[in-house]
XYZ file of C-alpha atoms in Angstrom:
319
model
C -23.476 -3.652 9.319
C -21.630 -5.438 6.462
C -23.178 -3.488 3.887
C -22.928 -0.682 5.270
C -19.358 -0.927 5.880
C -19.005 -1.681 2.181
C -20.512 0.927 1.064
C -18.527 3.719 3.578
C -15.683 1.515 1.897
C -16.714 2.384 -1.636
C -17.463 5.980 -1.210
C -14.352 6.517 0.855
C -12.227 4.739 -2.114
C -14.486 6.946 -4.852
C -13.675 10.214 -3.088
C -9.768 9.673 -2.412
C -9.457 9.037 -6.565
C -11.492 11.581 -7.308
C -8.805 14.411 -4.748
C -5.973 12.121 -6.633
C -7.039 12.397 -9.979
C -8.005 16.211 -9.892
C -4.749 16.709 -7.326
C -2.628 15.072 -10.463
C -4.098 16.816 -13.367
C -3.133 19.886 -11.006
C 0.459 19.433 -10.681
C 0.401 17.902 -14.437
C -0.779 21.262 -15.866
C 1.762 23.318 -13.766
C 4.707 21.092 -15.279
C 3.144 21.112 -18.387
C 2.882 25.083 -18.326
C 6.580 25.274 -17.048
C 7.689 23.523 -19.965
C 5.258 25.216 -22.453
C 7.187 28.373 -21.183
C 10.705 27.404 -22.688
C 9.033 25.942 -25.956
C 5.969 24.900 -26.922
C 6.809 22.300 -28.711
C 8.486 21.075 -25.100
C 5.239 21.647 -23.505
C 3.791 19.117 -25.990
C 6.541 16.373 -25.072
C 6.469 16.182 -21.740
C 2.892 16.270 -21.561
C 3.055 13.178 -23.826
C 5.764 11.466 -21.719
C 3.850 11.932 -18.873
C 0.506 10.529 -19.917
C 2.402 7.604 -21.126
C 4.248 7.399 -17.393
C 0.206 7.594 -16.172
C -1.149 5.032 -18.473
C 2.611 2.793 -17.981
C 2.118 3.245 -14.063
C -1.768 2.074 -14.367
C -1.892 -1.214 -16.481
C 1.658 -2.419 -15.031
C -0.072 -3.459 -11.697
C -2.717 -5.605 -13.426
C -0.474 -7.091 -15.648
C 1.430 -8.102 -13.020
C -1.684 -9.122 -10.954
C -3.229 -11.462 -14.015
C 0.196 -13.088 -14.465
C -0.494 -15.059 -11.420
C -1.796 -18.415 -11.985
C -5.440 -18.303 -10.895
C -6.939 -19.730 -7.498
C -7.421 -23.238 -7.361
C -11.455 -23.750 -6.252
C -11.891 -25.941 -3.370
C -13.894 -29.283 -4.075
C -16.730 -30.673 -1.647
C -14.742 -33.177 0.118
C -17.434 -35.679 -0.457
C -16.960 -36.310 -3.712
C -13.403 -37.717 -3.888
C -12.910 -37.561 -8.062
C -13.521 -33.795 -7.501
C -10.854 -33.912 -4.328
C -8.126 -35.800 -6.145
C -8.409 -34.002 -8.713
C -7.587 -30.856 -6.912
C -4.866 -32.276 -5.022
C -3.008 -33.379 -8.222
C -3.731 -29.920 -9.381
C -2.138 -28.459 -6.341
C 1.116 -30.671 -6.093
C 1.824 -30.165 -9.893
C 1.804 -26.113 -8.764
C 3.622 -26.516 -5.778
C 6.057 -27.880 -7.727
C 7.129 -25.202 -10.096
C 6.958 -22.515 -6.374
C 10.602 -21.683 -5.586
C 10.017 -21.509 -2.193
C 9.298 -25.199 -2.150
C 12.339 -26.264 -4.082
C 14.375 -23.867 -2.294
C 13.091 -25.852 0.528
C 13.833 -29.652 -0.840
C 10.674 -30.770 -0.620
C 9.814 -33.419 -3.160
C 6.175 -33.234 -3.952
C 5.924 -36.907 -5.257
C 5.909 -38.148 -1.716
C 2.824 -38.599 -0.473
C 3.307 -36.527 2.763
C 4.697 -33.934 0.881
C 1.859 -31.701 0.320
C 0.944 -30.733 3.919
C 5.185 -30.231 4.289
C 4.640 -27.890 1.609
C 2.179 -25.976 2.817
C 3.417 -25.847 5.979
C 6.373 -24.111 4.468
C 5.047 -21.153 2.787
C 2.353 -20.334 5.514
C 5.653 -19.936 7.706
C 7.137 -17.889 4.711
C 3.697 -15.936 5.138
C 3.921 -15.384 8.560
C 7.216 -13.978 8.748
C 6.625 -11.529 6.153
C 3.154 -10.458 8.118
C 4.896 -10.016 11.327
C 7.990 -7.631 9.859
C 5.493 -5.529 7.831
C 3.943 -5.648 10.731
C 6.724 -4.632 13.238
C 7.712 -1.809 11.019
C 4.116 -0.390 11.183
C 4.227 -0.502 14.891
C 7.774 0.868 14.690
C 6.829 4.263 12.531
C 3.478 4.806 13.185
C 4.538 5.282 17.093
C 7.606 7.048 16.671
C 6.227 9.822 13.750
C 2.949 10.474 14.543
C 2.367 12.171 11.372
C -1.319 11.990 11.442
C -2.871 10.916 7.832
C 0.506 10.576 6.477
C 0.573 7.636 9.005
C -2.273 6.436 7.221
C -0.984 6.805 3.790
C 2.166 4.959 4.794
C 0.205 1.923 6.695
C -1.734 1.901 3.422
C 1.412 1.013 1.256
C 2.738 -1.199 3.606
C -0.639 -3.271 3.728
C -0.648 -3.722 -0.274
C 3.266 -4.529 -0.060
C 2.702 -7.151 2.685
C -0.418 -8.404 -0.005
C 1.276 -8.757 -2.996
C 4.506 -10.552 -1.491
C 1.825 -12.771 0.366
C 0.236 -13.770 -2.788
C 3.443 -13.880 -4.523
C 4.628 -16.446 -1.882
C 2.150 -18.949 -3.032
C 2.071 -18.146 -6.593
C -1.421 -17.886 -6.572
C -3.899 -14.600 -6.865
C -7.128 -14.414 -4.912
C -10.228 -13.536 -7.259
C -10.883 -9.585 -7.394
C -13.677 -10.137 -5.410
C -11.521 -11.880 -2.363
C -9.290 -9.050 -2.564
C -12.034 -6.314 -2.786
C -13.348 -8.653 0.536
C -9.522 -8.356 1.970
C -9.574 -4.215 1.643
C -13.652 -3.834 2.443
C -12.889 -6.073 5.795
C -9.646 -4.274 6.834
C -11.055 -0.856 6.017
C -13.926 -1.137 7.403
C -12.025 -2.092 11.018
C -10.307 1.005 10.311
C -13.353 2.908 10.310
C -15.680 1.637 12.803
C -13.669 1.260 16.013
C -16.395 -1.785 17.208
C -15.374 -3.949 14.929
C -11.783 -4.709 16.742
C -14.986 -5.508 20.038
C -14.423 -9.192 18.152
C -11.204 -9.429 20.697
C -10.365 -7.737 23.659
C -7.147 -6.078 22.082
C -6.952 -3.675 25.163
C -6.169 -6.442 27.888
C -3.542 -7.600 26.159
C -2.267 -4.302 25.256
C -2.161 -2.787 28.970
C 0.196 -5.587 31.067
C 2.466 -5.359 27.755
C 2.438 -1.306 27.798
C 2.466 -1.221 31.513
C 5.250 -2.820 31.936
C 7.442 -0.769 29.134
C 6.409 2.109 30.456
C 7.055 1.269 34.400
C 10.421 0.101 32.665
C 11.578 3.495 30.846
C 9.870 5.864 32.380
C 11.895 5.961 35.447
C 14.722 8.533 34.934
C 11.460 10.902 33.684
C 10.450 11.842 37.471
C 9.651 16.176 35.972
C 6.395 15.618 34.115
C 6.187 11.923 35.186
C 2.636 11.644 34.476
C 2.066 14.029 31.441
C 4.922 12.135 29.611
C 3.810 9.050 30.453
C 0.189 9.764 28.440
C 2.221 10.665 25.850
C 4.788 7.768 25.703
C 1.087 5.295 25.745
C -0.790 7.570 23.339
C 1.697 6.690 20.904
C 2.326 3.057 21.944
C -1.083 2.477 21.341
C -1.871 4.028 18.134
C 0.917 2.060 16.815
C -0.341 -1.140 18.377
C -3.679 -0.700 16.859
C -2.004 -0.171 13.129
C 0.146 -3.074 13.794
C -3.026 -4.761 15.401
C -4.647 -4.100 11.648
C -2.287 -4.990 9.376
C -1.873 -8.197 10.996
C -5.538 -9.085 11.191
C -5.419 -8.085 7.071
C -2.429 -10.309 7.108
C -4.460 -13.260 8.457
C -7.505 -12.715 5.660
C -5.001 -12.703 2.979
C -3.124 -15.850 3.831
C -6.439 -17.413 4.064
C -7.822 -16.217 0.554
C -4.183 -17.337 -0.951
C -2.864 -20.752 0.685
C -6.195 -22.074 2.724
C -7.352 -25.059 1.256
C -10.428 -25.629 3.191
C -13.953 -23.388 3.223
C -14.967 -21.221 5.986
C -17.567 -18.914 6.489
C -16.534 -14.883 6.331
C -17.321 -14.425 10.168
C -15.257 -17.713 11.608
C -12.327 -16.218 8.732
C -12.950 -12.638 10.351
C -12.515 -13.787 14.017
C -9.677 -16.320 13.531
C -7.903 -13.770 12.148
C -8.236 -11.180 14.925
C -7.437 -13.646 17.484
C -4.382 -15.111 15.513
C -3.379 -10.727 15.356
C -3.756 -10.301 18.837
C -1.323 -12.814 19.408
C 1.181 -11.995 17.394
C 0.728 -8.491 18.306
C 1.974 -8.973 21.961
C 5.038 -10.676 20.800
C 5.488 -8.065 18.653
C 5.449 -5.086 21.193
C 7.678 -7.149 23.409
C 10.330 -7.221 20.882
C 10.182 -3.901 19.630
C 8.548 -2.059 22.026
C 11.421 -1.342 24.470
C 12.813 0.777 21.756
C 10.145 2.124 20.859
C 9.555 3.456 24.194
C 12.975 4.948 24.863
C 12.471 7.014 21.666
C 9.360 8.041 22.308
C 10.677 9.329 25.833
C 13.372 11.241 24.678
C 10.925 13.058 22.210
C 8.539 13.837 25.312
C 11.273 14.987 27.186
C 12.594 17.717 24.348
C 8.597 18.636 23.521
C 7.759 19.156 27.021
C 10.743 20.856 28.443
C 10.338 23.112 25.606
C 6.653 24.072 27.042
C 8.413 24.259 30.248
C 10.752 26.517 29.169
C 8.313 28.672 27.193
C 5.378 28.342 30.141
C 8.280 30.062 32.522
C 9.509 32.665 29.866
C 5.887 33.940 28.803
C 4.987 34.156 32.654
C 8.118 36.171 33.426
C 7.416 38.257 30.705
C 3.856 38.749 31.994
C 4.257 39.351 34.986
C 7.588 41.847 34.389
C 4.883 43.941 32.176
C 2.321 44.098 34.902
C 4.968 45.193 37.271
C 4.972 42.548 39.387
């Protein structure tokens, strides 16, 4: 199953550069043409500006990436050289991390390093639960289909790169490659969120936000209502995703202690589901009213145009 997730991961990724490349060579040429139109010579600038925007936009996110002081590899705790070596290691970069000065922590002290750690996992969490939160919040309210998925996708590798940034550390390209094939893959084949039970702690949470708003929608009561938990629980599951990702990426960046992929994969879904009912309790009230309010306009609209087109009907067949 792994492998073959891997590869549906690889030939998904292969065919979405392939419609991006040839979709920007497209709209390249037209701007190109546009240009080439008022002067030719104009035509051959901006083309040049904008292959050096490509090329500019391209290396700038590896730059950045290699910039990042390299993981530190985790020593067999049996042999304590290798051990204290790695711990001195790891105070001497904890203490050039902002987030642990900002913090006051003084990593001479012996009990300083598990302080420290402490710290930026709860930096970490809090910036997987709002990326979070604001996945659950849009993907709910817009229901823009694969724009949805576009937008999940650049809130994932925003919530990544601040995570990795917050212990000023980079995972190898493999663990990262790992981080995408795992989440994607989840995204794909619907069995793999089987590891936990997401729906029975989805349905009291929904239940009750829906028995809570939905009580001034009597018309329609029950056709609303699917709609209102349609959309609650699409954006549950993208919050339920990037918060498992969340949990894979904190533990290729700050864990400090080996674990096999499946144990990482199903701490990490547990630790989401969670977090993910805390989550629609806090935001979910909202999210609800809005999503009511939208049901109400779309399906007194049908109303309305149900009642006009059988008028109309039944006027022409002289009823």
């Amino acid at each position: 199953m792994s492998n073959s997730l891997k590869k549906i991961a690889l030939y998904a990724g292969l065919l979405f550069l392939l419609w991006f490349v040839v979709v920007l060579i497209n709209q390249t040429a037209q701007v190109v043409a546009l240009a080439d139109r008022l002067h030719p010579v104009f035509g051959t600038a901006v083309l040049i500006a904008l292959t050096l925007v490509y090329i500019f936009l391209a290396l700038m996110p590896l730059w950045l990436y290699f910039r990042l002081p390299e993981p530190l590899l985790i020593p067999d705790p049996k042999n304590e050289d290798e051990h204290k070596r790695y711990t001195d290691q790891l105070r001497k970069r904890l203490e050039s991390n902002s987030h642990i000065r900002d913090a006051g922590i003084d990593m001479a002290r012996e009990e300083a390093l598990p302080q420290a750690l402490a710290t930026l996992k709860g930096r970490a969490d809090e910036e997987v639960r709002r990326t979070a939160s604001v996945v659950f919040v849009s993907t709910a309210v817009s229901q823009a289909g694969k724009l949805d998925g576009f937008l999940v996708l650049i809130l994932i590798s925003r919530m990544l790169w601040r995570v990795m940034h917050i212990y000023n550390q980079r995972p190898s390209p493999r663990e990262i490659v790992n981080v995408y094939v795992n989440v994607t893959g989840t995204a794909l084949i619907a069995a793999e969120i089987g590891e936990i039970d997401i729906g029975e702690q989805l349905e009291p949470v929904i239940g009750n936000l829906m028995a809570a708003s939905a009580t001034g929608a009597i018309p329609g009561l029950q056709q609303l209502s699917g709609f209102v938990a349609n959309c609650m629980l699409e954006g549950s599951i993208n919050a339920f995703l990037t918060l498992r990702m969340g949990e894979v990426a904190k533990h290729y960046c700050g864990s400090f202690e080996r674990k096999p992929r499946g144990v990482i994969r199903r701490s990490a879904s547990l630790n989401a589901g969670k977090q993910l009912a805390f989550i629609i309790r806090d935001s979910g009230t909202g999210v609800s009213k809005k999503l009511l309010a939208m049901g109400r306009e779309k399906f007194t609209a049908a109303s309305w145009w149900g009642f006009w087109r059988t008028t109309v009907q039944e006027k022409d067949a002289g009823i």
